[in-house]
Amino acid sequence: MNGDFGLLSPVSASPLVAALTGDRAVLAAILAVEAGWAAVLEQHDLAPAGTAAVVAHAADASRYDLADISRRAQGGGNPVIPLLADLRAQVKALDTGGSGANGVGAAKAVHTSLTSQDVLDTALMLVARNTVEALLADVKGTTAALARLAEKHADTLCVGRSLTQHSLPFTFGLRAAQWFHGLAAAARRLEALELPMQFGGAAGTLAAGTVLTANAGVTSGSAATDPFALSDALAAQLGLAAAPAPWHTNRLAVTSLGDAVASVVDALGKIAADVLFLSRPEVAEVAEPRAPGRGVSSAMPQKQNPVLSVLVRSAALQAPGLAAQLHLAAATFNDERPDGAWHTEWPALRQLLALGLGSAGHIRELAEGLQVFPDGMRRNLDMSGPLLLSEGVSAAVAPLLAGDGTSGTGDGKQQLQAVVDKTLQAPVPEQAATYRRLLREAVPADALSDAQLEELLNPASYLGQAAGISRRILAAFPDFALTSTEPDGNGDSRG
């Protein structure tokens, strides 16, 4: 059987992603909307007793030929139309009860007063809800692992980098905490989203729904149910948010969802980008967890490629374009029902959800098994040596070197800059010793003792509030910082 299994999208090629975002998942969601609507109609005496059970039984996605429905969807421009024909046929075959309340059989109740966009928009919100739930579960596994790393490595020194260059002493704990911060903040935004159901009828006026409920009131002699009550009941039936009004051409629900998912993927991409750099052999500060058959090269047996990060980075490079596509569509939703812009949303939103879920699973595995090498971090920190402390030295020492304006030596900051400039002229292996010597020569011993100077040149003494920042980050997202009682698998073995 032919199908799309993700051959060219390995980041999202997994059974879970396929089960939650694939064609079968979309089909099942459409059928769930139709079955939910039948249940609502029966609850409000707008369909014969037993209609809900018959439609629910017929709404089994395995009954339907996906390939055939996909081909026939070209005739009406969306998959709901051919699926409805098949669903009604299934219901008729199952419904042996004939007519009931209001003289409407179960098959006639299917889709009554709805339009295709009502069903497909709502179905995609169901697909999104299920996917986001799974995505957030992986995200919380990741943030728990990052919280453990932040706590474990709160005092693990490494070098901070700015515009590719060594900047100041840093800690790996703060780096992990910042990874945590970006991901937890994005995930909290995604978690807070309300995903609404859609119900507007053919042109967003609820005209057919109004007639349906009014006629039911006349026939039964009871107070008529209004279409807003039906809409709210369907939202509750499906576990979606009730919408205050139809949103056929107001696509904030879709763009907000896309933006939130893309922001999560952005945060995952940041982690992946850092790991890709830090795992380079010449940097060797971290390494991805190993697994049989992963990271291999087709030509070079010795290579261990950081494939998890590569896959996540590939998702991070795609997600912004997909979110932009959703905005482009939203900006061109013409009239009361759109012509084409709506159609471009479907693949963009689904691919974005698939990338988000796929990359979240990969980054969770990475975070939970990340190998951390403090000796390698110290080695790289020592490459810049005491020069890395020049900012702190300047703040402490410059006041001791203030010139009188007549000696030609300049003020303290200028003198210390001259020390740095001379140091940088020395061969790299000699720069640490050169900086110490020039600094000692520039600062009188009675103003700064040797012990005080060495303390200034100790990278652990110039970390600012690194530990405090990490604690504040974790405290700000307690629901994402919950850690497992199981010991983590982070290694600290390699120098």
Coordinates of N, CA, C and O in Angstrom, one line a residue, residues 295-434:
G295 N 23.8 7.8 14.6 CA 24.9 8.7 14.4 C 26.0 8.1 13.5 O 27.1 8.7 13.5
V296 N 25.7 7.0 12.8 CA 26.7 6.4 12.0 C 26.8 7.1 10.7 O 25.9 7.8 10.2
S297 N 28.0 6.9 10.1 CA 28.2 7.5 8.7 C 28.3 6.4 7.7 O 28.7 5.2 8.0
S298 N 27.8 6.6 6.5 CA 27.8 5.6 5.5 C 29.2 5.4 4.9 O 29.5 4.4 4.3
A299 N 30.2 6.3 5.2 CA 31.5 6.1 4.7 C 32.6 6.1 5.7 O 33.7 5.6 5.5
M300 N 32.4 6.7 6.9 CA 33.4 6.9 7.9 C 33.1 6.2 9.2 O 32.3 6.7 10.0
P301 N 33.6 5.0 9.4 CA 33.2 4.2 10.6 C 33.5 4.9 11.9 O 32.8 4.6 12.9
Q302 N 34.4 5.8 12.0 CA 34.8 6.4 13.3 C 33.9 7.5 13.7 O 33.9 7.9 14.9
K303 N 33.0 8.0 12.8 CA 32.2 9.1 13.2 C 31.0 8.8 14.1 O 30.4 7.7 14.0
Q304 N 30.7 9.7 15.0 CA 29.5 9.6 15.8 C 28.7 10.9 15.7 O 28.9 11.9 16.4
N305 N 27.9 11.0 14.7 CA 27.2 12.2 14.4 C 26.1 12.5 15.4 O 25.4 11.6 15.9
P306 N 26.0 13.8 15.8 CA 24.9 14.2 16.8 C 23.6 14.3 16.1 O 23.0 15.4 15.9
V307 N 23.0 13.1 15.8 CA 21.8 13.0 14.9 C 20.6 13.6 15.5 O 19.8 14.3 14.9
L308 N 20.4 13.4 16.8 CA 19.2 14.0 17.5 C 19.2 15.5 17.3 O 18.2 16.1 17.0
S309 N 20.3 16.2 17.5 CA 20.4 17.6 17.4 C 20.2 18.0 15.9 O 19.6 19.1 15.6
V310 N 20.8 17.2 15.0 CA 20.6 17.5 13.6 C 19.1 17.5 13.2 O 18.6 18.4 12.5
L311 N 18.4 16.5 13.6 CA 17.0 16.4 13.3 C 16.2 17.5 13.9 O 15.3 18.1 13.2
V312 N 16.5 17.9 15.1 CA 15.7 18.9 15.8 C 16.0 20.3 15.1 O 15.1 21.1 14.9
R313 N 17.3 20.5 14.7 CA 17.6 21.7 14.0 C 16.9 21.8 12.7 O 16.5 22.9 12.3
S314 N 16.8 20.6 12.0 CA 16.0 20.7 10.7 C 14.6 21.1 10.9 O 14.0 21.8 10.1
A315 N 14.0 20.7 12.1 CA 12.6 21.1 12.4 C 12.6 22.6 12.7 O 11.7 23.3 12.2
A316 N 13.6 23.1 13.4 CA 13.6 24.5 13.8 C 13.8 25.4 12.6 O 13.3 26.6 12.6
L317 N 14.4 24.9 11.5 CA 14.6 25.7 10.3 C 13.4 25.7 9.5 O 13.2 26.6 8.6
Q318 N 12.5 24.8 9.7 CA 11.2 24.7 8.9 C 10.0 25.4 9.5 O 9.2 25.9 8.9
A319 N 10.0 25.3 10.9 CA 8.8 25.8 11.6 C 8.4 27.2 11.3 O 7.2 27.5 11.1
P320 N 9.4 28.2 11.3 CA 9.0 29.6 11.1 C 8.3 29.8 9.8 O 7.3 30.6 9.7
G321 N 8.7 29.1 8.7 CA 8.1 29.2 7.4 C 6.6 28.7 7.4 O 5.8 29.3 6.8
L322 N 6.4 27.6 8.2 CA 5.1 27.1 8.2 C 4.1 28.0 9.0 O 3.0 28.2 8.7
A323 N 4.7 28.6 10.1 CA 3.9 29.6 10.9 C 3.6 30.8 10.0 O 2.5 31.4 10.1
A324 N 4.6 31.2 9.3 CA 4.3 32.4 8.4 C 3.3 32.1 7.3 O 2.5 32.9 7.0
Q325 N 3.2 30.8 6.9 CA 2.2 30.4 5.9 C 0.8 30.6 6.5 O -0.1 31.0 5.8
L326 N 0.7 30.2 7.8 CA -0.6 30.4 8.4 C -1.0 31.9 8.5 O -2.2 32.2 8.3
H327 N -0.1 32.7 8.8 CA -0.4 34.2 8.8 C -0.7 34.7 7.4 O -1.6 35.5 7.2
L328 N 0.0 34.2 6.4 CA -0.3 34.6 5.0 C -1.7 34.2 4.6 O -2.4 35.0 4.0
A329 N -2.1 33.0 5.0 CA -3.4 32.6 4.7 C -4.5 33.4 5.5 O -5.4 33.9 4.9
A330 N -4.2 33.7 6.8 CA -5.1 34.5 7.6 C -5.4 35.8 7.0 O -6.5 36.4 7.0
A331 N -4.3 36.4 6.4 CA -4.4 37.8 5.9 C -5.1 37.8 4.6 O -5.5 38.9 4.1
T332 N -5.4 36.7 4.0 CA -6.0 36.7 2.6 C -7.3 35.9 2.6 O -7.7 35.4 1.6
F333 N -7.9 35.7 3.8 CA -9.2 35.0 3.9 C -10.3 36.0 3.5 O -10.8 36.8 4.3
N334 N -10.7 35.9 2.2 CA -11.6 36.9 1.7 C -13.1 36.5 1.9 O -13.4 35.3 2.2
D335 N -14.0 37.4 1.8 CA -15.4 37.2 1.9 C -15.8 36.6 3.2 O -15.1 36.8 4.2
E336 N -16.9 35.9 3.3 CA -17.3 35.2 4.5 C -16.9 33.8 4.6 O -16.9 33.1 5.6
R337 N -16.5 33.2 3.4 CA -15.8 31.9 3.4 C -14.7 32.0 2.3 O -15.0 32.5 1.2
P338 N -13.5 31.5 2.6 CA -12.4 31.8 1.7 C -12.3 30.9 0.6 O -12.8 29.8 0.6
D339 N -11.4 31.3 -0.4 CA -11.2 30.4 -1.6 C -9.7 30.1 -1.8 O -9.1 30.9 -2.5
G340 N -9.2 29.2 -1.2 CA -7.9 28.8 -1.4 C -7.0 29.0 -0.2 O -6.1 28.2 0.2
A341 N -7.1 30.2 0.5 CA -6.3 30.5 1.6 C -6.5 29.5 2.7 O -5.6 29.0 3.4
W342 N -7.8 29.1 2.9 CA -8.2 28.1 3.9 C -7.5 26.8 3.6 O -6.9 26.1 4.5
H343 N -7.4 26.4 2.3 CA -6.8 25.2 1.9 C -5.3 25.1 2.2 O -4.8 24.0 2.5
T344 N -4.7 26.3 2.2 CA -3.2 26.3 2.5 C -2.9 26.1 4.0 O -1.8 25.7 4.3
E345 N -3.9 26.3 4.8 CA -3.7 26.1 6.2 C -3.5 24.7 6.6 O -2.7 24.3 7.4
W346 N -4.3 23.8 6.0 CA -4.3 22.4 6.4 C -2.9 21.8 6.4 O -2.5 21.3 7.5
P347 N -2.2 21.7 5.3 CA -0.9 21.1 5.3 C 0.1 21.8 6.2 O 0.9 21.2 6.8
A348 N 0.0 23.1 6.2 CA 1.0 23.9 7.0 C 0.8 23.6 8.5 O 1.8 23.4 9.2
L349 N -0.4 23.6 9.0 CA -0.7 23.4 10.4 C -0.3 22.0 10.7 O 0.3 21.7 11.8
R350 N -0.7 21.0 9.9 CA -0.4 19.6 10.2 C 1.1 19.4 10.2 O 1.6 18.7 11.1
Q351 N 1.8 19.9 9.3 CA 3.3 19.7 9.2 C 3.9 20.3 10.4 O 4.9 19.8 11.0
L352 N 3.4 21.5 10.8 CA 4.0 22.2 12.0 C 3.8 21.4 13.3 O 4.7 21.2 14.1
L353 N 2.6 20.8 13.4 CA 2.3 19.9 14.6 C 3.2 18.7 14.5 O 3.7 18.3 15.6
A354 N 3.4 18.1 13.4 CA 4.2 16.9 13.2 C 5.7 17.2 13.6 O 6.3 16.5 14.3
L355 N 6.2 18.4 13.1 CA 7.6 18.8 13.4 C 7.7 19.0 14.9 O 8.7 18.6 15.5
G356 N 6.7 19.7 15.5 CA 6.8 20.0 16.9 C 6.9 18.7 17.8 O 7.7 18.5 18.7
L357 N 5.9 17.8 17.5 CA 5.9 16.5 18.2 C 7.1 15.7 18.0 O 7.7 15.1 18.9
G358 N 7.6 15.6 16.7 CA 8.7 14.8 16.5 C 10.0 15.3 17.1 O 10.8 14.6 17.8
S359 N 10.2 16.6 17.0 CA 11.4 17.2 17.6 C 11.4 17.2 19.1 O 12.4 17.1 19.8
A360 N 10.2 17.3 19.7 CA 10.1 17.3 21.2 C 10.5 15.9 21.7 O 11.2 15.8 22.7
G361 N 10.2 14.8 21.0 CA 10.6 13.5 21.4 C 12.1 13.3 21.3 O 12.7 12.7 22.2
H362 N 12.7 13.9 20.2 CA 14.1 13.7 20.1 C 14.9 14.5 21.1 O 15.9 14.1 21.7
I363 N 14.4 15.7 21.4 CA 15.2 16.6 22.4 C 15.0 16.0 23.8 O 15.9 16.1 24.6
R364 N 13.9 15.3 24.1 CA 13.7 14.7 25.4 C 14.8 13.6 25.6 O 15.4 13.5 26.6
E365 N 14.9 12.8 24.5 CA 15.9 11.7 24.6 C 17.3 12.3 24.8 O 18.2 11.8 25.6
L366 N 17.6 13.4 24.1 CA 18.9 14.1 24.2 C 19.1 14.6 25.6 O 20.2 14.4 26.2
A367 N 18.1 15.3 26.2 CA 18.3 15.9 27.5 C 18.4 14.9 28.6 O 19.2 15.0 29.5
E368 N 17.6 13.8 28.5 CA 17.7 12.8 29.5 C 19.0 12.0 29.5 O 19.3 11.4 30.6
G369 N 19.6 12.0 28.4 CA 20.9 11.2 28.3 C 22.1 12.0 28.0 O 23.2 11.4 27.7
L370 N 22.0 13.3 28.0 CA 23.2 14.1 27.6 C 24.4 13.8 28.5 O 24.4 13.8 29.7
Q371 N 25.5 13.6 27.8 CA 26.8 13.4 28.5 C 27.5 14.7 28.7 O 27.7 15.5 27.7
V372 N 27.9 15.0 29.9 CA 28.5 16.3 30.2 C 29.9 16.1 30.7 O 30.2 15.3 31.5
F373 N 30.9 16.9 30.1 CA 32.3 16.7 30.4 C 32.9 18.0 31.0 O 33.4 18.8 30.3
P374 N 32.9 18.1 32.3 CA 33.4 19.3 33.0 C 34.9 19.5 32.7 O 35.3 20.7 32.7
D375 N 35.7 18.5 32.6 CA 37.1 18.7 32.3 C 37.3 19.3 30.9 O 38.2 20.2 30.8
G376 N 36.5 19.0 30.0 CA 36.6 19.6 28.7 C 36.2 21.1 28.8 O 36.7 22.0 28.1
M377 N 35.2 21.4 29.6 CA 34.8 22.8 29.8 C 35.9 23.6 30.4 O 36.1 24.7 30.1
R378 N 36.5 23.0 31.4 CA 37.6 23.7 32.1 C 38.8 23.9 31.1 O 39.4 25.0 31.1
R379 N 39.1 22.9 30.3 CA 40.1 23.1 29.3 C 39.9 24.3 28.4 O 40.8 25.1 28.1
N380 N 38.6 24.4 27.9 CA 38.3 25.5 27.0 C 38.3 26.8 27.8 O 38.7 27.9 27.2
L381 N 37.9 26.8 29.0 CA 37.9 28.0 29.9 C 39.4 28.5 30.0 O 39.6 29.7 29.9
D382 N 40.3 27.6 30.2 CA 41.7 27.9 30.4 C 42.4 28.4 29.2 O 43.5 29.0 29.2
M383 N 41.8 28.2 28.0 CA 42.4 28.7 26.8 C 42.5 30.2 26.8 O 43.5 30.7 26.3
S384 N 41.5 30.9 27.3 CA 41.6 32.3 27.4 C 42.3 32.8 28.7 O 42.8 33.9 28.8
G385 N 42.4 31.8 29.7 CA 43.1 32.1 30.9 C 42.6 33.4 31.6 O 41.4 33.7 31.6
P386 N 43.5 34.1 32.3 CA 43.1 35.2 33.1 C 42.5 36.4 32.2 O 41.9 37.3 32.8
L387 N 42.8 36.4 30.9 CA 42.2 37.4 30.1 C 40.7 37.5 30.1 O 40.1 38.5 29.9
L388 N 40.1 36.3 30.4 CA 38.7 36.2 30.5 C 38.1 37.0 31.7 O 37.0 37.3 31.7
L389 N 39.0 37.4 32.6 CA 38.6 38.2 33.8 C 38.9 39.7 33.6 O 38.8 40.4 34.6
S390 N 39.3 40.1 32.4 CA 39.7 41.5 32.3 C 38.6 42.5 32.6 O 38.9 43.6 33.1
E391 N 37.4 42.1 32.4 CA 36.3 43.1 32.8 C 36.3 43.3 34.3 O 36.2 44.4 34.8
G392 N 36.3 42.2 35.0 CA 36.3 42.3 36.5 C 37.6 42.9 37.0 O 37.5 43.7 38.0
V393 N 38.7 42.6 36.4 CA 39.9 43.2 36.8 C 39.9 44.7 36.6 O 40.3 45.5 37.5
S394 N 39.3 45.1 35.5 CA 39.2 46.6 35.2 C 38.4 47.3 36.2 O 38.8 48.4 36.7
A395 N 37.3 46.7 36.6 CA 36.4 47.3 37.6 C 37.1 47.5 38.9 O 36.9 48.5 39.6
A396 N 37.9 46.5 39.3 CA 38.5 46.5 40.6 C 39.8 47.3 40.7 O 40.1 47.9 41.7
V397 N 40.6 47.2 39.6 CA 41.9 47.8 39.6 C 42.0 49.2 39.0 O 42.9 50.0 39.4
A398 N 41.2 49.5 38.0 CA 41.3 50.8 37.4 C 41.3 52.0 38.4 O 42.1 52.9 38.2
P399 N 40.5 51.9 39.4 CA 40.6 53.1 40.4 C 41.9 53.2 41.1 O 42.3 54.3 41.5
L400 N 42.7 52.1 41.2 CA 44.0 52.1 41.8 C 45.0 52.7 40.9 O 46.1 53.0 41.4
L401 N 44.7 52.8 39.6 CA 45.7 53.3 38.6 C 45.4 54.6 38.1 O 46.0 55.0 37.1
A402 N 44.5 55.4 38.7 CA 44.1 56.6 38.1 C 45.3 57.6 38.0 O 46.0 57.8 39.0
G403 N 45.5 58.1 36.8 CA 46.7 59.0 36.6 C 46.3 60.4 37.0 O 45.2 60.7 37.3
D404 N 47.3 61.2 37.0 CA 47.1 62.6 37.4 C 46.9 63.5 36.2 O 46.7 64.8 36.4
G405 N 46.9 62.9 35.0 CA 46.6 63.7 33.8 C 47.9 64.3 33.2 O 47.8 64.9 32.2
T406 N 49.0 64.2 33.9 CA 50.3 64.8 33.4 C 51.3 63.8 33.1 O 52.3 64.1 32.4
S407 N 51.2 62.6 33.6 CA 52.2 61.6 33.4 C 52.2 60.9 32.0 O 53.2 60.3 31.6
G408 N 51.1 61.1 31.3 CA 51.0 60.5 29.9 C 50.6 59.1 30.0 O 50.5 58.4 28.9
T409 N 50.4 58.5 31.2 CA 50.0 57.1 31.2 C 48.5 56.9 31.1 O 48.0 55.8 30.9
G410 N 47.7 58.0 31.1 CA 46.3 57.8 31.0 C 45.6 57.4 32.2 O 46.3 57.1 33.2
D411 N 44.3 57.3 32.2 CA 43.6 56.8 33.4 C 43.7 55.3 33.5 O 44.3 54.6 32.7
G412 N 43.1 54.8 34.6 CA 43.3 53.4 34.9 C 42.8 52.5 33.9 O 43.4 51.5 33.5
K413 N 41.6 52.8 33.3 CA 41.1 51.9 32.2 C 42.0 51.9 31.0 O 42.2 50.8 30.4
Q414 N 42.5 53.0 30.7 CA 43.4 53.1 29.5 C 44.7 52.2 29.8 O 45.2 51.5 28.9
Q415 N 45.2 52.3 31.0 CA 46.4 51.6 31.3 C 46.1 50.1 31.3 O 47.0 49.3 30.8
L416 N 45.0 49.7 31.8 CA 44.6 48.2 31.7 C 44.4 47.8 30.3 O 44.7 46.6 30.0
Q417 N 43.8 48.6 29.5 CA 43.6 48.2 28.1 C 45.0 48.1 27.4 O 45.1 47.2 26.6
A418 N 45.9 48.9 27.8 CA 47.3 48.7 27.2 C 47.9 47.4 27.6 O 48.6 46.7 26.8
V419 N 47.6 47.0 28.9 CA 48.1 45.7 29.3 C 47.5 44.5 28.5 O 48.2 43.6 28.1
V420 N 46.2 44.6 28.2 CA 45.5 43.6 27.4 C 46.1 43.6 26.0 O 46.4 42.6 25.4
D421 N 46.3 44.8 25.4 CA 46.8 44.9 24.0 C 48.2 44.3 23.9 O 48.4 43.6 23.0
K422 N 49.0 44.5 24.9 CA 50.4 43.9 24.9 C 50.3 42.4 25.0 O 51.0 41.7 24.4
T423 N 49.4 42.0 25.9 CA 49.2 40.5 26.1 C 48.8 39.8 24.8 O 49.3 38.8 24.5
L424 N 47.9 40.4 24.1 CA 47.4 39.8 22.8 C 48.5 39.7 21.8 O 48.4 39.0 20.8
Q425 N 49.6 40.5 21.9 CA 50.7 40.4 21.0 C 51.6 39.2 21.2 O 52.3 38.8 20.3
A426 N 51.5 38.6 22.4 CA 52.3 37.5 22.7 C 51.7 36.2 22.1 O 50.5 36.2 21.8
P427 N 52.5 35.2 21.9 CA 52.0 33.9 21.4 C 50.9 33.4 22.3 O 51.0 33.6 23.5
V428 N 49.9 32.8 21.7 CA 48.7 32.3 22.5 C 49.1 31.5 23.8 O 48.6 31.7 24.9
P429 N 50.0 30.5 23.6 CA 50.4 29.7 24.8 C 51.0 30.6 25.9 O 51.0 30.1 27.1
E430 N 51.5 31.7 25.6 CA 52.2 32.6 26.6 C 51.3 33.7 27.1 O 51.8 34.4 28.0
Q431 N 50.2 33.8 26.6 CA 49.3 35.0 27.0 C 48.9 35.0 28.5 O 48.9 36.1 29.1
A432 N 48.6 33.8 29.0 CA 48.2 33.8 30.4 C 49.3 34.3 31.3 O 49.1 35.2 32.2
A433 N 50.5 33.8 31.1 CA 51.6 34.3 32.0 C 52.0 35.7 31.7 O 52.3 36.5 32.6
T434 N 51.9 36.1 30.4 CA 52.2 37.5 30.1 C 51.2 38.5 30.7 O 51.6 39.5 31.3

